[in-house]
CSV table of C-alpha atoms in Angstrom, one decimal:
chain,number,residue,atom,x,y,z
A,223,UNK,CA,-9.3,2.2,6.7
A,224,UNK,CA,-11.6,4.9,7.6
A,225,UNK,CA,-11.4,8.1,5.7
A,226,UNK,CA,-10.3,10.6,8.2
A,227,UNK,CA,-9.1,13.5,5.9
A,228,UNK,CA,-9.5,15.6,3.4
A,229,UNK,CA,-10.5,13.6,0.2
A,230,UNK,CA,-12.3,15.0,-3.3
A,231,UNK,CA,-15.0,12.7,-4.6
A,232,UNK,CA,-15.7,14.6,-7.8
A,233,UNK,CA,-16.1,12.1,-10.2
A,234,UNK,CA,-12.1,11.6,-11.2
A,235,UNK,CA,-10.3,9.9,-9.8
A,236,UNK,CA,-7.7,10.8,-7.1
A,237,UNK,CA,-5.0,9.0,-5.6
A,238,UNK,CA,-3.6,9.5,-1.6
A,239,UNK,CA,-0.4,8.5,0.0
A,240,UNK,CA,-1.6,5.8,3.0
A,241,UNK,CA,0.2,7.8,5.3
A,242,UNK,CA,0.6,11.2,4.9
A,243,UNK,CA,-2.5,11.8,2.7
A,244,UNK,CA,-0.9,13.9,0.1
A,245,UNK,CA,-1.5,13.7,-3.8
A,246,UNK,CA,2.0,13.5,-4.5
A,247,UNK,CA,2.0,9.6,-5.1
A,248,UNK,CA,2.8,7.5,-7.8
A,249,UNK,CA,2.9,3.5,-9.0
A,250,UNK,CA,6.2,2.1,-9.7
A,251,UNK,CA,7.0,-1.1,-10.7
A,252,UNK,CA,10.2,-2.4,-8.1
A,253,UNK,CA,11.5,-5.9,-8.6
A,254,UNK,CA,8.7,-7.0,-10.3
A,255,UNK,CA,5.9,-6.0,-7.7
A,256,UNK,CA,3.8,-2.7,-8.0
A,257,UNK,CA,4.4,-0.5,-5.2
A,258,UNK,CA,3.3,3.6,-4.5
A,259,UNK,CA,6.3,6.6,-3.9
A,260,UNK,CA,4.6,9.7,-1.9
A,261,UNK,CA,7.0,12.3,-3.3
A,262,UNK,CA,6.0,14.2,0.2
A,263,UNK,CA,6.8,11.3,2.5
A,264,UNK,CA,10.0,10.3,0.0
A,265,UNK,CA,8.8,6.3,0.8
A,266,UNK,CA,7.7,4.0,-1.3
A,267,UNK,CA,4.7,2.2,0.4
A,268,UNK,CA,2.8,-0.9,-0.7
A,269,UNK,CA,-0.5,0.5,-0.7
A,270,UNK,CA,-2.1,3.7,-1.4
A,271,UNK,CA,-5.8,5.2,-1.3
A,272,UNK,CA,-7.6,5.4,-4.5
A,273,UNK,CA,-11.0,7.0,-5.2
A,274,UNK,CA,-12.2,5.8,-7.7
A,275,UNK,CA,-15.8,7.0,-9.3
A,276,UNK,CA,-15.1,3.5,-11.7
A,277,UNK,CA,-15.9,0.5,-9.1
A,278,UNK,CA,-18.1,-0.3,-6.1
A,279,UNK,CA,-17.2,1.8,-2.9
A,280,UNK,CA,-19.1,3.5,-0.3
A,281,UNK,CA,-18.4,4.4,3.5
A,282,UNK,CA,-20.0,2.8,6.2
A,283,UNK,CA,-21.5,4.6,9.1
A,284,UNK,CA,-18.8,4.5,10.9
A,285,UNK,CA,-16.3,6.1,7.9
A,286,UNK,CA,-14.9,2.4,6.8
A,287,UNK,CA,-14.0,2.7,3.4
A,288,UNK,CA,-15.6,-0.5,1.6
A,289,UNK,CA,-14.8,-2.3,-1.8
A,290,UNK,CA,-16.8,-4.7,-3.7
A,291,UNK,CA,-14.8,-7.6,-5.1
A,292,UNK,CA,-15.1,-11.1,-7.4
A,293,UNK,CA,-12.9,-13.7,-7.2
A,294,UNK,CA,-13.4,-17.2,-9.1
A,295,UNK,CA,-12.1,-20.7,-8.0
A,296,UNK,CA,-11.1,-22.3,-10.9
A,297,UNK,CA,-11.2,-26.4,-10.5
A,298,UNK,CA,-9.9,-29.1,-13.3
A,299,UNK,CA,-10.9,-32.6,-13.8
A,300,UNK,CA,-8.4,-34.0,-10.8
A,301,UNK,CA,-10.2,-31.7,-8.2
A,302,UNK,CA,-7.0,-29.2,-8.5
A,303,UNK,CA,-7.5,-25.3,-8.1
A,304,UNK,CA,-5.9,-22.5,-10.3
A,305,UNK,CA,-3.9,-20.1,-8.2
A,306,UNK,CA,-1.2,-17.7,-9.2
A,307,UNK,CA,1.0,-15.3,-7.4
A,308,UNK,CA,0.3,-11.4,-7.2
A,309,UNK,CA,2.5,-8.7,-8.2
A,310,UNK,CA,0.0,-6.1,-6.7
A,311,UNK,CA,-0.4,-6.4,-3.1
A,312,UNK,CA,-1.2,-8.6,-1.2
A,313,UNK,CA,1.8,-10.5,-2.8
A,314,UNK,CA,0.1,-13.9,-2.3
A,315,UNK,CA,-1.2,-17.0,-4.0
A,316,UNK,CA,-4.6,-16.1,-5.2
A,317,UNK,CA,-7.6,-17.1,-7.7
A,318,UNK,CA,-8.8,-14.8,-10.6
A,319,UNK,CA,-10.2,-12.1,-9.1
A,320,UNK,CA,-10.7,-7.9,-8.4
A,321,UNK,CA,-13.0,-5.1,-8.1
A,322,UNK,CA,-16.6,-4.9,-9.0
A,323,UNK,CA,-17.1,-1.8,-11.7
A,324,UNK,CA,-19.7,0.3,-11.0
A,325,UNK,CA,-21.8,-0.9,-14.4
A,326,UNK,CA,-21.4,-4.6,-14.3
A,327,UNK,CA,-23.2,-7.4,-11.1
A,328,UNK,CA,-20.5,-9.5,-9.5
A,329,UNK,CA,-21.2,-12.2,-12.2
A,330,UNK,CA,-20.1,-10.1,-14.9
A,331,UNK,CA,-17.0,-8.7,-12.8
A,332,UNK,CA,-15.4,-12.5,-12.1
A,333,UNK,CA,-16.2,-13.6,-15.5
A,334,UNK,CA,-14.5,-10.2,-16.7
A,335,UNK,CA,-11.2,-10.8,-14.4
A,336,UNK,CA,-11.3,-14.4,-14.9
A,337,UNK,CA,-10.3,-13.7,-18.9
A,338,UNK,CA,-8.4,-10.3,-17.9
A,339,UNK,CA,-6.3,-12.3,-15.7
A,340,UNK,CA,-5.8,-16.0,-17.1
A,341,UNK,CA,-7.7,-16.2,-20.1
A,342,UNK,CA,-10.2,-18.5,-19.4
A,343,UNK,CA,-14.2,-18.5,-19.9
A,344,UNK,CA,-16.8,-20.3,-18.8
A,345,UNK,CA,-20.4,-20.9,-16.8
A,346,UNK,CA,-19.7,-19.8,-13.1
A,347,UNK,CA,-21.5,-21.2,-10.1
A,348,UNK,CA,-22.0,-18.7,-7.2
A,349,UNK,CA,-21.0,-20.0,-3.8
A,350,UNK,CA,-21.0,-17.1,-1.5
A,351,UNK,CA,-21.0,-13.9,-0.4
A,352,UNK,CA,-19.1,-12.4,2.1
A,353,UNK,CA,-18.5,-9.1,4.2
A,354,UNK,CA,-14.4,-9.5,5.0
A,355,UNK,CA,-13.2,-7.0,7.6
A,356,UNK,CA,-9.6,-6.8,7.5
A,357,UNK,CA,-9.1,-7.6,3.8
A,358,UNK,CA,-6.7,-5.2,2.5
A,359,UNK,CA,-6.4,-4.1,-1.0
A,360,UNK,CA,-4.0,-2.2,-2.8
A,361,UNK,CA,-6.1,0.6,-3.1
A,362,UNK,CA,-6.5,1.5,0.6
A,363,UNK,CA,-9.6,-0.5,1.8
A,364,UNK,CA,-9.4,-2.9,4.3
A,365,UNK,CA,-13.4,-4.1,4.0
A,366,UNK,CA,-15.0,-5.6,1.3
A,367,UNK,CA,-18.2,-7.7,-0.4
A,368,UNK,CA,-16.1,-10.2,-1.7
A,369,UNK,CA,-18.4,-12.7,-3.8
A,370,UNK,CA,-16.9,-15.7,-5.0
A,371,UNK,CA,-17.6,-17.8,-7.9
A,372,UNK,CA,-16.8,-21.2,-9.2
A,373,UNK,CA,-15.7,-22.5,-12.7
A,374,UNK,CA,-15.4,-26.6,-13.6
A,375,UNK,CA,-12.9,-27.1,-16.3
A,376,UNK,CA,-13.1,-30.7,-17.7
A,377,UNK,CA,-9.6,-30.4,-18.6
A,378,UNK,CA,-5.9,-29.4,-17.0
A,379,UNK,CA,-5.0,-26.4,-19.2
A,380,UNK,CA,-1.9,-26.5,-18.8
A,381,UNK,CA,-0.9,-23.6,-20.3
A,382,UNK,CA,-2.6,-21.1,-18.5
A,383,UNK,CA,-0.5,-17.8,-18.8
A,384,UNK,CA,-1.4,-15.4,-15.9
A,385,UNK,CA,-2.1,-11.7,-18.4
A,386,UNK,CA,-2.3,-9.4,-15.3
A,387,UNK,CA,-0.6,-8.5,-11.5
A,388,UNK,CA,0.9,-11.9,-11.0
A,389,UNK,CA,2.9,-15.0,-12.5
A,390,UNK,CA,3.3,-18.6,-11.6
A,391,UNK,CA,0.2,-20.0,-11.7
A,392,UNK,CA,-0.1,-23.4,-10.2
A,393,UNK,CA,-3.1,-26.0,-10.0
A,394,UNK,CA,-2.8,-27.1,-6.3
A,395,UNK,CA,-5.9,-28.7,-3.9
A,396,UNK,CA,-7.6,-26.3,-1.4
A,397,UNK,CA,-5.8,-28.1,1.3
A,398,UNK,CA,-2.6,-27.2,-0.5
A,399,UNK,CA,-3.7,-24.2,-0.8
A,400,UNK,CA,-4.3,-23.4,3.1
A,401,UNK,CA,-0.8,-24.3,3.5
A,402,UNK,CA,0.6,-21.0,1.7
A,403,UNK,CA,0.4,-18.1,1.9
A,404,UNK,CA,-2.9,-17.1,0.1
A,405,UNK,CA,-4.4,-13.8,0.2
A,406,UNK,CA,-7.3,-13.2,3.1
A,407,UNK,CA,-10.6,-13.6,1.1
A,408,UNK,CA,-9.2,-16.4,-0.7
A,409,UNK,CA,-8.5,-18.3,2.8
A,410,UNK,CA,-11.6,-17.4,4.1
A,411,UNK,CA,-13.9,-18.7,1.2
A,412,UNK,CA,-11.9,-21.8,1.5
A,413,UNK,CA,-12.0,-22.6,4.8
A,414,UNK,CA,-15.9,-21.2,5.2
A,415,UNK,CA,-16.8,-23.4,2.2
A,416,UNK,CA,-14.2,-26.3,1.7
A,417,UNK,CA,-17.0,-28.7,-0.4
A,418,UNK,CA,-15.5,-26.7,-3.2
């Protein structure tokens, strides 16, 4: 997504209609997923473009609009992987994770969604970082620094209740994993670094 109009970066934030550009957008929640209505288009649209002055996002040379993001693979004792299913798009299986804030390192970002999202705490490994072209998020970029992170549990926790955008969590292998529908990054760690 390059940024090919007329947009404020004035330290609020300001939310655009991915297609017509206007202000006149909102979130809804429709059948349990969170989608956008451009009172000037009269659509409702999975995505929008949000500037935000709160998270990690600059424009390339060539006007892409880039995101920095955390995710962390959660693994138990039986060499299974947490995953859950979003309600934010993309509506895909997906591991803990979101966008970097401006005042915290990736580190602090994963272990910040890790509890936001599931509840869970704990020492993370780093495994990788990753420039991902073609990673679309909800909030209009389709680029991002996308560091992953990994967490060993020594137990199942079976109860994991999934607090934010999603439901259904599952503990499934990475090669169970490839077989779903997962969200890009997610794939792309996995297949890049499958050791895991």
């Amino acid at each position: 997504m390059k940024l090919d109009f007329d947009w404020r970066d004035d330290g609020h934030v300001h939310s655009y209609c991915i297609v017509c550009h206007s202000e006149a957008v909102e979130r809804w929640k429709v059948e349990n997923k969170t989608r956008y209505f451009c009172g000037n288009c009269n659509k409702m649209y999975d995505r929008w473009i949000k500037i935000d002055p709160g998270i990690n996002w600059w424009l390339a040379d060539n006007g892409e609009y880039w995101h920095e993001s955390s995710g962390v693979f959660v693994r138990n004792a039986a060499g299974k992987f947490l995953f859950f299913r979003r309600h934010v798009f993309p509506y895909s299986l997906t591991v803990p994770s979101g966008h970097v804030d401006k005042s915290e390192s990736p580190e602090l970002a994963a272990q910040r969604e890790l509890e936001e999202e599931v509840g869970l705490a704990g020492n993370l490994t780093n495994i990788a970082t990753e420039n991902i072209i073609g990673d679309s998020c909800c909030q209009g970029s389709d680029a991002h620094v996308w560091h992953a992170f990994l967490l060993i549990t020594n137990n199942d926790v079976p109860s994991i209740h999934v607090r934010e955008e999603g439901d259904s969590p599952v503990w499934i292998t990475l090669e169970e994993a490839l077989n779903q529908e997962i969200t890009m990054p997610v794939r792309h760690i996995i297949e890049r670094y499958s050791d895991l």
